[in-house]
Each structure stands twice: as C-alpha cells, then as structure tokens.
Short mmCIF file of C-alpha atoms and ligand atoms in Angstrom, two decimals:
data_model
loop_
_atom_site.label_atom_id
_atom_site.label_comp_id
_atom_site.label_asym_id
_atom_site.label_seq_id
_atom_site.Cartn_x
_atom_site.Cartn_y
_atom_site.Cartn_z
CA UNK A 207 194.19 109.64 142.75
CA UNK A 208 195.04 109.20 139.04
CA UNK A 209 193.56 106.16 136.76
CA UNK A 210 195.52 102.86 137.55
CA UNK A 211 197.85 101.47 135.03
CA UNK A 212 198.10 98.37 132.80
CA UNK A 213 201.29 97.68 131.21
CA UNK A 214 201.88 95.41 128.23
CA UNK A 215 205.16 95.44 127.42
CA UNK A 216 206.40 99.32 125.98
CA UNK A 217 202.49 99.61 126.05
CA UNK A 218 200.82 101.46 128.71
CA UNK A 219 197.08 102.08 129.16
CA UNK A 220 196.01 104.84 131.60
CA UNK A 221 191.91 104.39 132.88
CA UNK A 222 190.48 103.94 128.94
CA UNK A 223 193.52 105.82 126.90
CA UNK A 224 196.31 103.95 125.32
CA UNK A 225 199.92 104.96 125.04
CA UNK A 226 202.66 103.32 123.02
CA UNK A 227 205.58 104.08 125.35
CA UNK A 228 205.79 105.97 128.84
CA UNK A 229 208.57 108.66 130.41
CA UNK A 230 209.34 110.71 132.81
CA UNK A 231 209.80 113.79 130.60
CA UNK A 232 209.06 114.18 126.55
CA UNK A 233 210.61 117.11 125.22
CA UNK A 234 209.27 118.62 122.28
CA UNK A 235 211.69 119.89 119.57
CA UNK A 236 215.88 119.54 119.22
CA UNK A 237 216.72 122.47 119.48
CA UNK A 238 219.92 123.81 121.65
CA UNK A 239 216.62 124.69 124.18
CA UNK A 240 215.39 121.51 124.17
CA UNK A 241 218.31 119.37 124.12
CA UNK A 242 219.88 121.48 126.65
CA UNK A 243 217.06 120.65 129.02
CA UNK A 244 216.56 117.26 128.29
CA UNK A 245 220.20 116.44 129.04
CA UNK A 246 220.18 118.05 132.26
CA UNK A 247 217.32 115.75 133.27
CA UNK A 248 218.74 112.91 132.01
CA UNK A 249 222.05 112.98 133.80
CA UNK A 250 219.47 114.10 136.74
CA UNK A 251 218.23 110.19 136.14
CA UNK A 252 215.16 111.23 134.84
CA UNK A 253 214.04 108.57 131.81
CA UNK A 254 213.56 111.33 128.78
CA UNK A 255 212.70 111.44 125.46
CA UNK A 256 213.09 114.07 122.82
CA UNK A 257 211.06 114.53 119.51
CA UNK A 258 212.26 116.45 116.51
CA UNK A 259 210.70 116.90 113.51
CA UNK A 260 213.38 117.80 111.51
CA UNK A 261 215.79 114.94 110.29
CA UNK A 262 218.82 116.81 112.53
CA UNK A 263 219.13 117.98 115.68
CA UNK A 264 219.54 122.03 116.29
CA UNK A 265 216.62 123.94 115.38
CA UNK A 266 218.29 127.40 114.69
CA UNK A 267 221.70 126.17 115.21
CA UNK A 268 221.71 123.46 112.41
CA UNK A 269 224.04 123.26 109.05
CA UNK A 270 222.79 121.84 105.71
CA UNK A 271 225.01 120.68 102.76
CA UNK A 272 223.98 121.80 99.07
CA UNK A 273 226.17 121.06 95.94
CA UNK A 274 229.11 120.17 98.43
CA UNK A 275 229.06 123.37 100.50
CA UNK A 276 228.31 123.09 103.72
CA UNK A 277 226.11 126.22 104.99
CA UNK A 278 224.91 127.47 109.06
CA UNK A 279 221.29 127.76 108.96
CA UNK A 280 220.79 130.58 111.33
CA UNK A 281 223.92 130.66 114.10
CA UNK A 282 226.90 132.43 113.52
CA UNK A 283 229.00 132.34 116.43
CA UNK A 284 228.66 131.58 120.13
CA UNK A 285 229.46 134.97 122.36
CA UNK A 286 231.86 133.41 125.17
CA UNK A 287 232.60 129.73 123.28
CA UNK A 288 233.37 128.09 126.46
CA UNK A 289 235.51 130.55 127.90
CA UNK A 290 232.79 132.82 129.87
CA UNK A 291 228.81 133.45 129.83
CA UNK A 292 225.85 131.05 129.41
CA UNK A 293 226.99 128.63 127.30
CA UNK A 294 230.43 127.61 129.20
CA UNK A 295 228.36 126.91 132.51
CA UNK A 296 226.04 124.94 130.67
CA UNK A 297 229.14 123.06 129.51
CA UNK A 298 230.67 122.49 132.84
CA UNK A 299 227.05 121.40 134.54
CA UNK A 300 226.77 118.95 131.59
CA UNK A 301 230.31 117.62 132.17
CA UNK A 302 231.03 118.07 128.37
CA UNK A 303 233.74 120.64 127.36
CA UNK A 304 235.54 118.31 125.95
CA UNK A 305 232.91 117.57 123.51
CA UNK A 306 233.16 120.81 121.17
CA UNK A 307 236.24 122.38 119.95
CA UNK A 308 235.67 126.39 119.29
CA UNK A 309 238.05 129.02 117.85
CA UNK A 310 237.88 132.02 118.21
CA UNK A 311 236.55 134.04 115.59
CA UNK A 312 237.12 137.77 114.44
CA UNK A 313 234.63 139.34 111.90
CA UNK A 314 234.74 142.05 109.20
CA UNK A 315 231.92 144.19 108.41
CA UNK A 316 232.73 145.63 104.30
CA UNK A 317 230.71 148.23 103.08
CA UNK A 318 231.94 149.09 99.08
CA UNK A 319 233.99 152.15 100.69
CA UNK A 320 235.27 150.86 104.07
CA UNK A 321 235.21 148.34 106.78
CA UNK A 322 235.05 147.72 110.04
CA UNK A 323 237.03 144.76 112.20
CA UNK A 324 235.81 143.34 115.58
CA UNK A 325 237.86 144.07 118.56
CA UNK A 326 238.22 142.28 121.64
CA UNK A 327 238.73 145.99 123.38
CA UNK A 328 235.48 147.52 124.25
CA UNK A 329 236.70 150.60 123.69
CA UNK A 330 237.76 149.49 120.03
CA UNK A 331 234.12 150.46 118.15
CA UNK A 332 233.45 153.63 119.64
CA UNK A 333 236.69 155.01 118.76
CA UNK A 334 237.42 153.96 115.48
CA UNK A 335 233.89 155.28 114.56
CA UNK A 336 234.72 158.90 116.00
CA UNK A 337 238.02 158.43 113.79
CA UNK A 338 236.06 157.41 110.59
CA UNK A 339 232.89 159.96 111.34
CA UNK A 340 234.51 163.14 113.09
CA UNK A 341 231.55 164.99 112.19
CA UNK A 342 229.47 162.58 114.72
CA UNK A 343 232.18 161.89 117.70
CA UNK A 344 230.47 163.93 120.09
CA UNK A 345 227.23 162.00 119.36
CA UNK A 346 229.48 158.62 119.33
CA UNK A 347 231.06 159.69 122.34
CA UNK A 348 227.49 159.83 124.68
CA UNK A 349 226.10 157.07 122.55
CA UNK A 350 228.32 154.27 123.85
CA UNK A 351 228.33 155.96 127.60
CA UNK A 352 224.31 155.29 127.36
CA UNK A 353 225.13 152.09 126.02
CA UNK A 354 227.61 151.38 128.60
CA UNK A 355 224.97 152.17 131.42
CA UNK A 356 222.47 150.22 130.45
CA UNK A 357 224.74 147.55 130.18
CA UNK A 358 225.65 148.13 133.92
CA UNK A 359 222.08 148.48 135.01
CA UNK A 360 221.33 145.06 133.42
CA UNK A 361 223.10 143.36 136.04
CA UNK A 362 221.26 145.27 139.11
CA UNK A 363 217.72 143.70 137.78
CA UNK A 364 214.87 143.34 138.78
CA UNK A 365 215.34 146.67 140.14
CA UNK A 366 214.89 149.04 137.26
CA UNK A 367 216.94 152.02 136.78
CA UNK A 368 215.53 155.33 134.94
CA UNK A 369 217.34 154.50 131.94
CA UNK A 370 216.28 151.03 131.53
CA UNK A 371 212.47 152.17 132.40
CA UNK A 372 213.35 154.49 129.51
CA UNK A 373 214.41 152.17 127.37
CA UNK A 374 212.28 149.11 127.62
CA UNK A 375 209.76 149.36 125.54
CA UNK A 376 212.13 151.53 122.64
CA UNK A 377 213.65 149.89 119.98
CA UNK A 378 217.45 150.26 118.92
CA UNK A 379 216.52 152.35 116.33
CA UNK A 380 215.36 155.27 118.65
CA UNK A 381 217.89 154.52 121.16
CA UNK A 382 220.52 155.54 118.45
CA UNK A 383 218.62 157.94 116.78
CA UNK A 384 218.87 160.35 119.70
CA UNK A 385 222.81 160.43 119.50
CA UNK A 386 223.80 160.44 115.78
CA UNK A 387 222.25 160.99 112.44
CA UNK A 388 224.55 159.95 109.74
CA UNK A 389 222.89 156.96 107.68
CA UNK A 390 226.15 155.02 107.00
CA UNK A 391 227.20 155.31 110.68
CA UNK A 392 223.84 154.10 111.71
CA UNK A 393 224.28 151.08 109.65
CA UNK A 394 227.80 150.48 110.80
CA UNK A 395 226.99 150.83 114.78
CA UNK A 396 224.12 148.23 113.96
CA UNK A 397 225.87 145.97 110.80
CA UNK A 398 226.11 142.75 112.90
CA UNK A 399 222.25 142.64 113.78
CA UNK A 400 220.66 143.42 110.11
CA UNK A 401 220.44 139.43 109.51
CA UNK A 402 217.65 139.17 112.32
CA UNK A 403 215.68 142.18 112.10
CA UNK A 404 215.90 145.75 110.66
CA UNK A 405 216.90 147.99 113.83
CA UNK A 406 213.53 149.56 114.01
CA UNK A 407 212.12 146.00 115.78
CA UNK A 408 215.67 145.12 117.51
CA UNK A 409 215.00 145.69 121.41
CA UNK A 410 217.28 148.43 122.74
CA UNK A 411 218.73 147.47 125.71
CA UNK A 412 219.27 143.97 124.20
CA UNK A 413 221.30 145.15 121.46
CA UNK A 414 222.83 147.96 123.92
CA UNK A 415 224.24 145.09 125.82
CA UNK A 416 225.09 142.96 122.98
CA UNK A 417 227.27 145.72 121.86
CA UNK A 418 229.60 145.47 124.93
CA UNK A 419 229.42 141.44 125.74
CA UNK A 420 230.56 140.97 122.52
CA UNK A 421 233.83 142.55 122.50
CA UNK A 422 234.41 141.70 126.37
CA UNK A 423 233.54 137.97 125.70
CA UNK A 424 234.82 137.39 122.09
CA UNK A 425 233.02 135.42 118.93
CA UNK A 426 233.83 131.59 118.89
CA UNK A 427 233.04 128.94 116.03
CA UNK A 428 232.67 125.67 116.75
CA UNK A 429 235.32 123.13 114.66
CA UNK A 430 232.94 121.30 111.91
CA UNK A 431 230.78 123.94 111.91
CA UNK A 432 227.68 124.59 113.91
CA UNK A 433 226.02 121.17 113.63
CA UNK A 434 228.77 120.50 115.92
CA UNK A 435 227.07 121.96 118.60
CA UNK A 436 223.66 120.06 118.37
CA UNK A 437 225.40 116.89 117.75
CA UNK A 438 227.24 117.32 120.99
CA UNK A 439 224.14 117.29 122.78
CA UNK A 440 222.70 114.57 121.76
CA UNK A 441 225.94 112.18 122.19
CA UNK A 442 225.75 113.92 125.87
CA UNK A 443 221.75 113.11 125.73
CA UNK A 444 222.59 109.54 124.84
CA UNK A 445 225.09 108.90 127.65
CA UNK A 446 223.01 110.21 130.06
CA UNK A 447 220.67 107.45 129.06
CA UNK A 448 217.96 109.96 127.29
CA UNK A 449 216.11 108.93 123.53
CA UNK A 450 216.02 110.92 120.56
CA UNK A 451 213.58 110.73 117.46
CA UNK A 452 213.99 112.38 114.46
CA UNK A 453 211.14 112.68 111.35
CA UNK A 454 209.10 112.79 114.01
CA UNK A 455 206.34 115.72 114.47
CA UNK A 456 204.30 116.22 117.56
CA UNK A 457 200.87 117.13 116.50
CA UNK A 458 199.37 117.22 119.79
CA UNK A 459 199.74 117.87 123.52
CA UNK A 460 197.29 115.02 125.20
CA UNK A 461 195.55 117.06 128.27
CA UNK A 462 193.32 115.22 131.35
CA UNK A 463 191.59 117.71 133.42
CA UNK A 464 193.90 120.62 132.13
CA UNK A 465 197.42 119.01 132.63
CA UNK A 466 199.89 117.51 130.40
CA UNK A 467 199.83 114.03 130.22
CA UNK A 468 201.79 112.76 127.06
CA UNK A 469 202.49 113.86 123.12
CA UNK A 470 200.29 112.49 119.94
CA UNK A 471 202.72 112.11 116.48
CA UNK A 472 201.92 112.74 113.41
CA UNK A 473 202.33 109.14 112.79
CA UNK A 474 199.44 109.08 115.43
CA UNK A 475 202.37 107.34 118.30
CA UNK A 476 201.20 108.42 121.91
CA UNK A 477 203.11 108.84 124.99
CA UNK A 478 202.42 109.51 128.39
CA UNK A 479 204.55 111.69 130.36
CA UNK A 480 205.08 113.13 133.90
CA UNK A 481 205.97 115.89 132.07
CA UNK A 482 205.65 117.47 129.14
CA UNK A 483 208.28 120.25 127.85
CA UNK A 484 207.71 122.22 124.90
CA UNK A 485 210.89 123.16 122.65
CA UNK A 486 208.20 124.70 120.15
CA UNK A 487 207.62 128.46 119.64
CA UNK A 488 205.03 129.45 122.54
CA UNK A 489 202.46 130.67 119.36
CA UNK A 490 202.61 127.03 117.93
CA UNK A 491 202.72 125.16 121.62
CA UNK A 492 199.32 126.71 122.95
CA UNK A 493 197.43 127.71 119.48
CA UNK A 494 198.62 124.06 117.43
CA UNK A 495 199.81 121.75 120.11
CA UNK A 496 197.49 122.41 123.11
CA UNK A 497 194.49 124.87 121.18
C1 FAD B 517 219.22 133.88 111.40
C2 FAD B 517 219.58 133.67 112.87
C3 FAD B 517 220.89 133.87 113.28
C4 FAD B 517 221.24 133.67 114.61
N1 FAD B 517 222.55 133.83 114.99
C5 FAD B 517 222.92 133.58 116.25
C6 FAD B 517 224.29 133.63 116.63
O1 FAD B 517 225.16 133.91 115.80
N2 FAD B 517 224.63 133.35 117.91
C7 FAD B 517 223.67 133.02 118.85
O2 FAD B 517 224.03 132.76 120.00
N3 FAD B 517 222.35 132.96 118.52
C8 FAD B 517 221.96 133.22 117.26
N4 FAD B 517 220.64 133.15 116.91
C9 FAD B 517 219.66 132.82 117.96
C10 FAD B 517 219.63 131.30 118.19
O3 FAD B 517 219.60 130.64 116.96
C11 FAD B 517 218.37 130.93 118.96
O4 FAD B 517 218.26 131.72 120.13
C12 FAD B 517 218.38 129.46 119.39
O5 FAD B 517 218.92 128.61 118.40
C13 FAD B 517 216.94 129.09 119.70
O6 FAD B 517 216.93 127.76 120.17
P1 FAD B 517 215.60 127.10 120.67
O7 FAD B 517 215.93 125.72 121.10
O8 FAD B 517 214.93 127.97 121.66
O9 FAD B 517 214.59 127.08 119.42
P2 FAD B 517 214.71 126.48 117.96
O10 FAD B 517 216.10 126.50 117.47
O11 FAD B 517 213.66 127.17 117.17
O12 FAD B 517 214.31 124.94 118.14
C14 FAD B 517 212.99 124.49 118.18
C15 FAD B 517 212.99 123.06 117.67
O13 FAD B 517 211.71 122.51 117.86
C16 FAD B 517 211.36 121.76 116.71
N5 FAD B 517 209.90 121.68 116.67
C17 FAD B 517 209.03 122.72 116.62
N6 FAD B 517 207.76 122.26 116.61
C18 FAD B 517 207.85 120.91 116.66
C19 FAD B 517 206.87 119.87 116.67
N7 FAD B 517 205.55 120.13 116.63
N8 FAD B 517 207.30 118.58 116.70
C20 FAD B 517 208.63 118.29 116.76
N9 FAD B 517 209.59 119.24 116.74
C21 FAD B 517 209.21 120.53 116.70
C22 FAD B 517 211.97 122.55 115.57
O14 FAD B 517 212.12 121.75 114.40
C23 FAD B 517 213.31 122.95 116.18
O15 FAD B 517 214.30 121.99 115.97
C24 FAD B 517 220.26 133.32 115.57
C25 FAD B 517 218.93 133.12 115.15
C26 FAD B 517 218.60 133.29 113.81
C27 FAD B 517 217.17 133.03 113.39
#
C-alpha cells in the first residue's frame, strides 16, 4: 500500500514529500503528441495537466512572427487534412472538425531549369519524370513498381515481406540508387524530403510510402497557418476540462521505487501524478528527465 495522503488545500503531501498540486495525468511537452494525448484523456474524464516550455503550444508544428511575417517553424502541410489518414480520425474521436479549417494545397518544386507540380494522380510523378528524363524511364518505370510494393506490403505488417526485410534497414538513398543514376533526377524524385534530412539518412520504405500517400491523400494547410493546429488543441484540451502551462520547463521526473510519481519545474513546482507522460524526445526523457 502506498504512503497516506495529507491535503492542504492544492497542496498534497505523500509519506515525507511535498507536492504543490496533484492529477491524474501530467503530460510533458505541447506538442501535437502531447496535446493529442492529453485531450483524449481529458474528454476520457481524466483530471490532466500539460507543461510546455515554450511560450506556445506545438512543438514542431508552431509559427513565429518576425518583422510582420508570419513564418511555420517546421510543418508544412498535413497529408490527408481531415479528409482521410491519421489526423482526420483523431479529429472525429476528439469531436473537433469543426475546429480547423484546411485547404488544400498543391506544391511546386523549381529547380533554375525546370519544375515539377504535385499531382493528386499517383501515376502523375512517375510519368512526367520518364517524359522529362527518357534516358532513365526504364529505371523510373521499376523504381515506382518497387515503390508501389512496398507501399502494399506496409499494410500486411507485422508480417514482413522479402522486400520490406530488404529494405528495412536501407536508406532512400540506396533504395533509388539501384534504379536510376542521373543526379538531377535523383534530386527531383526526393525534392520534397531535403528539408529533414539528406536522402542518405531518410528511411526507405518510409519515404517509399510517403511517395504514394501523398498524391492518393493530397497536401492540406490549415487557415491561419499552422499555429492553427496547436491552438485547436488546446481550446479542445480546455473544454474537456484539462490545464495548460506555458514558460514552464520540467526539469525532472520524481521516481519512488522505480515508478513515476509526479514532475519537478524549473521553477522547482512539484506534482504528483498517477501518471506521468512524456511529450519530450526519448534521449532527453530518460538521460535529463529520469537519468
Ligand atoms: C523541419 C520539419 C518539417 C516537418 N514538416 C512536416 C510536415 O510538413 N507535415 C507533417 O505531418 N510533419 C512534418 N514534420 C514532422 C512533425 O513536425 C513531427 O512529427 C511532430 O510535430 C512531432 O510532434 P511531437 O509532439 O512528437 O514532438 P515535438 O513537436 O518535438 O513536441 C515536443 C514538445 O515538448 C516540449 N518539451 C520538451 N522537453 C520539455 C521539458 N523538459 N519541459 C517542458 N516541455 C518540453 C517541446 O518544447 C515541444 O513543444 C516536420 C518536422 C520538421 C522538424
């Protein structure tokens, strides 16, 4: 049985430790991960609170203002808006379509001597390639069928097919090495992915499938830009009846006899916790937070 509890009002004191407030769940870190969760257990009537270092909510998927532009920190687009995928179910379990307006978006890749539009037809890319690169179309051509069977054999995991257990550990580099050898080609078939990482550390069979639910799913934009997104969340956080904090920087994950039992601030707040959920990168959660 766990230490009894004394309460003085927001105060709690577990056996000889003393926390400031008490919840069900603190969430670690904003971000579309961590508000995502924490509204799901909030409109699952769990009493949650969410702490965020930054002054706005997003993580990744924020927007900052300099000299009167507004600028997207990392996010472009969302793959599916709420039309299809991920994101729309994640809408509909939250109850709050209705709380983000997307367009749909199209996107133009310009190189000094051509360019390259996004298509909603899947067949779109490969073919307009083998029109701009004849030399290569027989190597476009069995590209995009490998790329359109691993994109199949995604959806019959866990079992692994030959080509995924081929693939796995192979970046997208090698995966399109093997089919075609032109340079600018290469950078075209891979354009969209250069702001993340150079294709040599891109994971093929993630970019493999990003290639086809892309064009089958479309780009969408959220109206007001990206912050729209995180903001969305956290009015949806609110009504649920869940807490945010912003400023606010967890420096440490409070452990008794190896489990999670509240959050320390840098302001040196504690709270105690059912559970604790970290938002944080999994490097900074168990080498900062819990190390
Ligand atoms: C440049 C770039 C472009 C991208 N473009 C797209 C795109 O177009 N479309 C798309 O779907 N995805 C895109 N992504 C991927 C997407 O941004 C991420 O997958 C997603 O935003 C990650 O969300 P997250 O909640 O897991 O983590 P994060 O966004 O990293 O959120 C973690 C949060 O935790 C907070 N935090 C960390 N430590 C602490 C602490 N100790 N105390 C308090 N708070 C803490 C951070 O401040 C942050 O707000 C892009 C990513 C990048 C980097």
């Amino acid at each position: 049985m766990g230490a009894p509890f004394l309460r003085r009002g927001a105060e709690v004191t577990k056996g000889n430790k003393r926390f400031d407030e008490e919840y069900d769940i603190v969430v670690i870190g904003a971000g579309i991960g961590g508000l995502t969760c924490a509204a799901y257990l909030a409109k699952n009537g769990k009493k949650v609170k969410v702490l965020e270092q930054h002054y706005a909510p997003g993580g990744c998927c924020t927007s900052f203002s300099r000299k009167g532009f507004r600028f997207d920190a990392g996010v472009l687009h969302l793959t599916g808006g709420k039309e299809s995928g991920a994101f729309q179910r994640v809408l509909s379990a939250l109850e709050m379509e209705g709380e983000i307006e997307f367009k749909e978006q199209f996107q133009r890749i310009v190189f000094p001597d051509l360019s390259l539009d996004s298509s909603r037809d899947v067949e779109y890319l490969p073919e307009r390639l083998k029109e701009m690169f004849p030399h290569e179309a027989e190597g476009i051509a069995r590209l995009f069928v490998t790329i359109g069977s691993i994109y199949e054999d995604i959806k019959k995991l866990p079992t692994l097919s030959p080509l995924l257990a081929e693939y796995k550990e192979k970046s997208f580099q090698e995966l399109v090495d093997n089919y075609i050898g032109d340079t600018k080609l290469k950078a075209l078939v891979t354009a969209n992915w250069h702001l993340w990482h150079p294709m040599w550390r891109n994971s093929a069979i993630d970019y493999a499938a990003m290639l086809i639910t892309e064009p089958l799913r479309g780009y969408y934009y959220p109206m007001g830009g990206i912050q729209a997104i995180p903001d969305a969340f956290v009015r949806v956080l609110k009504r649920y009846g869940g807490d945010i904090e912003f400023k606010t920087s967890v420096d440490k994950i409070i452990l008794e006899e190896g489990k999670a039992v509240g959050i320390e601030t840098r302001g040196g707040k504690r709270i105690w916790a059912e559970q604790v959920v970290s938002n944080a990168a999994a490097r900074c959660t168990f080498f900062n937070l819990i190390g």
